[in-house]
C-alpha cells in the first residue's frame, strides 16, 4: 500500500450482485479494493446471519487494508434502497431480501469503533461524481443511474439534498404516463419504461414478433448474428454495440428509451432547473447512441429558456464510482 | 394609517387582470391597498409607454401610502412570467404582452430611490405562505397555484429555491403523459390538463355531447340550472358549487382534475420529498371537492413510505397572498 498524507476512508458499495469495498483517500484515489458476491452473504438463512456475515466481510476488508497502521476517518456504505441517513438506518432494500429495519451505521460503529455513515447508493454515487467526477464544476445537479431500474439524486448548492425524510431523488418512480402500468409505486413510473430488462425485452419482442395470422414477422437486425439467434443472450451492451454499428432496430430501441428518459429529465428541469444532469450506470456507457437522442428529445421537450441552459453529461468515475462516493460520505462530514 | 413599530414594505402583485399594491408590515399585516386594471396599463401602444404607466401607478401608491412620512424597507414585485431574480430582470411575461427584457428592479430603484426586488408571482406567493401562512411550520415545501394555468415554487431548508438560472418551480410544465399534446413547453404538461379553462371546457363538453348520429346526448347535471342553460356562464366556482351539492358530473370533473394534479404531486414527492404541498389560487378555494380526491389519488400514486409522510394543504392567505408575498421578498433580504 502506498503511503499517503491525505485522510483515508473505507467505501463500501453494497449492490444486489456484489459488495465492493475500497480504501480511498481524500483526493478520490482508490488505494486498494476487495469484493465479494452478495449471494454468499444472502445464503445465510436468517437476517441476523446475513448481517453478521456482512460485518465479517467488513472486518476482513479492514485487516486487508491494514487499517490498524493508520486509522481511517470512517466507513461509508451505499445500499440499494430506502435509508434514513441521519440515523444510518436501513428501512428496506428493494432487491436484497431480509435487510429491513437495520440500524447498520450503529452496528459498524459498535463493532469497529469507527465513524460510520449509511446512505442510498445513488446518493453516494452523486456525492462521488459531484466531488471528484462529472459534477465537480457544478453547484446544482441531478444525477440518474441506469441499471436494473433508474436511480436518482438531487444536489442543491453543492450538497446532496435528501428531502424532509431522507428519501428524495427517486426519479425512477416519477410518472411519465398518468394512465401507465400500475406498480406499488404508482402508475407509469419511468422505471416501468426504462432499465436493463426493458431494453432487452423490447429487442426480444421486436425480433420475435408474429403477425396476426401467426407467421413469424420479427424484424431483421444484426442483433440476430450478434447473439447467434439465441435471444437469451441479448444484453444492453450487445444492443448498444449493434446500435453503434448502425443497426436500425437497436437505434430505435435506444431512441425510445432516450425519449422516456427525456420526458422525466424535462420535468426535473422545469421543477429544479439544475445546471447539469449527470447520467451513470451500465447503460450510460453506451455513449452517443444514448446521449445523442437523449439530448435531442430533451431539447424538444423544453421551452427554449430551459433548453438552452441544461446540460446532460455522462458520469466519469466508472466502476469505482460507488466506492469513491461511499468514501466521500465520510469526507464530507 | 395605523402607526406601527414594525418595518414596512410595498408589495405589488402584477397579474394579468389586475395590479394590486399594498403596504405590508413585517408581521404580514396589510395596512392599506390599492389596485388598478392591467388593461389600463396595457392600453399604451409601446412597451416604454406601458412601463411608464406602470411606474406612474407605483408612484401613486407611494403617495397614497404616505411613504414620505415613514420610509419603507423596499418594494417587492411579483410578475406572471420568467424572471432573473438576482438582477430583478423580466425575461418575458407569458400572458402580458410587451414585457420582454425589462430590468424592472433597476427602474424602480432609480425612480423611487428604494430597494426593489422582482420575482415570479408564484415564488412571491410561496414566500408569503411559508413566512406567514400554511407553510409557517415547514422547512421543505412545494407550492402550487391553480388559476388559468398551474404555477409552482420550491422551498428548501426554509428558503425559496430558484434553481441555477432563477426559473425553477414550473410544475405546470411537468409532463404527465409523454404522448400528450404538444405545446411550446413540451408534451403532455400538467397545464394541458388542469386549469380554469380546462375545467370549464370539460363541463361544457359533457353537457353539449352529441351521439354519433348527431342527437344531443349531453349529461344531466344541476349545472344546467345553475347557468340557466347558458354554457357561457360556466365558471370553476359554479362547477365547485354544483360538486359540493352532490352533482355527479361536477364531481367527476373535479376528480379527473385532482388525479392529474396528483400525478404531478406524486412525481414531485418522489423527487424532493417535501413535508407539505401547499395549494393556492382560485380553484383551491373549492375545498373538499378538490382536496378529498386529490389526497386520495396522491395516496394511490405513492409507495406507502412516501404516502404516509406527505401532507397536502390549502393556502390560507387568500386574496392578499400576492401582496403579502411580494412584501416578504423585501423582508427576507
Coordinates of C-alpha atoms in Angstrom, one line a residue, chain B residues 193-326:
Chain B
X193 CA -54.9 19.0 -18.4
X194 CA -55.5 21.3 -15.4
X195 CA -56.6 25.0 -15.2
X196 CA -59.7 27.2 -15.1
X197 CA -60.3 27.0 -18.9
X198 CA -59.8 23.1 -18.9
X199 CA -62.3 22.8 -16.1
X200 CA -65.0 24.9 -17.8
X201 CA -64.3 23.2 -21.2
X202 CA -64.7 19.7 -19.7
X203 CA -68.1 20.7 -18.2
X204 CA -69.3 22.3 -21.4
X205 CA -68.2 19.3 -23.5
X206 CA -70.1 16.9 -21.3
X207 CA -73.2 19.0 -21.3
X208 CA -73.1 19.5 -25.0
X209 CA -72.0 16.0 -26.0
X210 CA -73.7 14.5 -29.1
X211 CA -74.1 10.9 -30.2
X212 CA -72.6 9.5 -33.3
X213 CA -75.9 10.0 -35.1
X214 CA -75.9 13.7 -34.1
X215 CA -78.6 13.6 -31.4
X216 CA -77.9 15.7 -28.3
X217 CA -76.9 13.3 -25.6
X218 CA -75.4 15.8 -23.1
X219 CA -75.2 14.7 -19.5
X220 CA -77.9 15.6 -17.0
X221 CA -76.5 17.8 -14.4
X222 CA -77.7 20.5 -12.0
X223 CA -75.1 22.7 -13.7
X224 CA -77.7 23.4 -16.4
X225 CA -80.0 25.2 -13.9
X226 CA -77.1 27.0 -12.2
X227 CA -76.1 28.6 -15.5
X228 CA -79.7 28.8 -16.8
X229 CA -78.8 26.6 -19.7
X230 CA -76.2 29.2 -20.9
X231 CA -72.9 27.3 -21.1
X232 CA -71.0 30.5 -21.5
X233 CA -71.9 31.3 -17.9
X234 CA -69.9 28.2 -16.6
X235 CA -67.1 29.1 -14.2
X236 CA -64.9 27.0 -11.9
X237 CA -66.8 28.5 -9.0
X238 CA -70.1 27.3 -10.3
X239 CA -68.8 23.8 -11.0
X240 CA -67.4 23.6 -7.5
X241 CA -70.7 24.7 -6.1
X242 CA -72.5 22.0 -8.0
X243 CA -69.9 19.4 -6.9
X244 CA -70.4 20.5 -3.2
X245 CA -74.2 20.0 -3.7
X246 CA -73.5 16.4 -5.0
X247 CA -73.8 16.9 -8.8
X248 CA -72.2 13.7 -10.2
X249 CA -70.9 15.3 -13.4
X250 CA -69.2 18.2 -11.5
X251 CA -67.7 15.7 -9.0
X252 CA -66.3 13.6 -11.9
X253 CA -64.7 16.7 -13.4
X254 CA -63.1 17.6 -10.1
X255 CA -62.0 14.0 -9.6
X256 CA -60.3 13.9 -13.0
X257 CA -58.5 17.2 -12.4
X258 CA -57.4 16.0 -9.0
X259 CA -56.0 12.8 -10.5
X260 CA -53.9 14.8 -13.0
X261 CA -52.6 17.1 -10.1
X262 CA -51.9 14.0 -8.0
X263 CA -49.8 12.5 -10.8
X264 CA -47.5 15.6 -10.7
X265 CA -47.6 15.9 -6.9
X266 CA -46.5 12.2 -6.7
X267 CA -43.6 12.9 -9.1
X268 CA -42.7 16.0 -7.0
X269 CA -42.8 13.9 -3.8
X270 CA -40.6 11.2 -5.3
X271 CA -38.0 13.8 -6.4
X272 CA -38.0 16.2 -3.4
X273 CA -39.9 14.5 -0.6
X274 CA -41.2 17.8 0.9
X275 CA -43.1 17.8 4.2
X276 CA -46.0 19.6 2.6
X277 CA -47.6 20.6 -0.7
X278 CA -49.5 23.9 -0.4
X279 CA -52.2 24.5 -3.0
X280 CA -53.4 28.0 -3.7
X281 CA -55.2 30.0 -6.4
X282 CA -58.9 30.4 -7.2
X283 CA -59.8 26.7 -7.7
X284 CA -58.0 25.7 -4.4
X285 CA -60.8 27.6 -2.6
X286 CA -63.2 24.8 -3.8
X287 CA -62.5 22.9 -0.5
X288 CA -63.2 19.2 -0.1
X289 CA -64.5 18.7 -3.6
X290 CA -60.9 19.2 -4.7
X291 CA -58.8 18.2 -1.7
X292 CA -60.6 14.9 -0.9
X293 CA -60.0 13.3 -4.4
X294 CA -56.6 15.0 -4.6
X295 CA -55.4 13.4 -1.4
X296 CA -56.9 10.0 -2.3
X297 CA -55.3 9.9 -5.7
X298 CA -52.0 11.0 -4.4
X299 CA -52.0 8.2 -1.8
X300 CA -52.8 5.7 -4.7
X301 CA -49.9 7.1 -6.7
X302 CA -47.2 6.8 -3.9
X303 CA -45.4 4.0 -2.2
X304 CA -46.5 3.8 1.5
X305 CA -43.1 5.1 2.7
X306 CA -43.8 8.3 0.8
X307 CA -47.7 8.3 1.0
X308 CA -47.7 8.3 4.8
X309 CA -45.4 11.3 5.1
X310 CA -46.7 13.8 2.6
X311 CA -49.3 16.4 3.5
X312 CA -51.4 18.4 1.0
X313 CA -53.0 21.6 2.5
X314 CA -54.8 24.7 1.1
X315 CA -53.1 28.1 1.1
X316 CA -54.5 30.4 3.8
X317 CA -53.6 34.0 2.9
X318 CA -56.4 34.3 0.4
X319 CA -56.8 37.4 -1.7
X320 CA -53.9 39.2 -0.1
X321 CA -51.4 36.3 -0.6
X322 CA -49.8 38.0 -3.6
X323 CA -49.3 41.4 -1.9
X324 CA -48.0 39.8 1.3
X325 CA -45.6 37.5 -0.6
X326 CA -44.2 40.4 -2.6

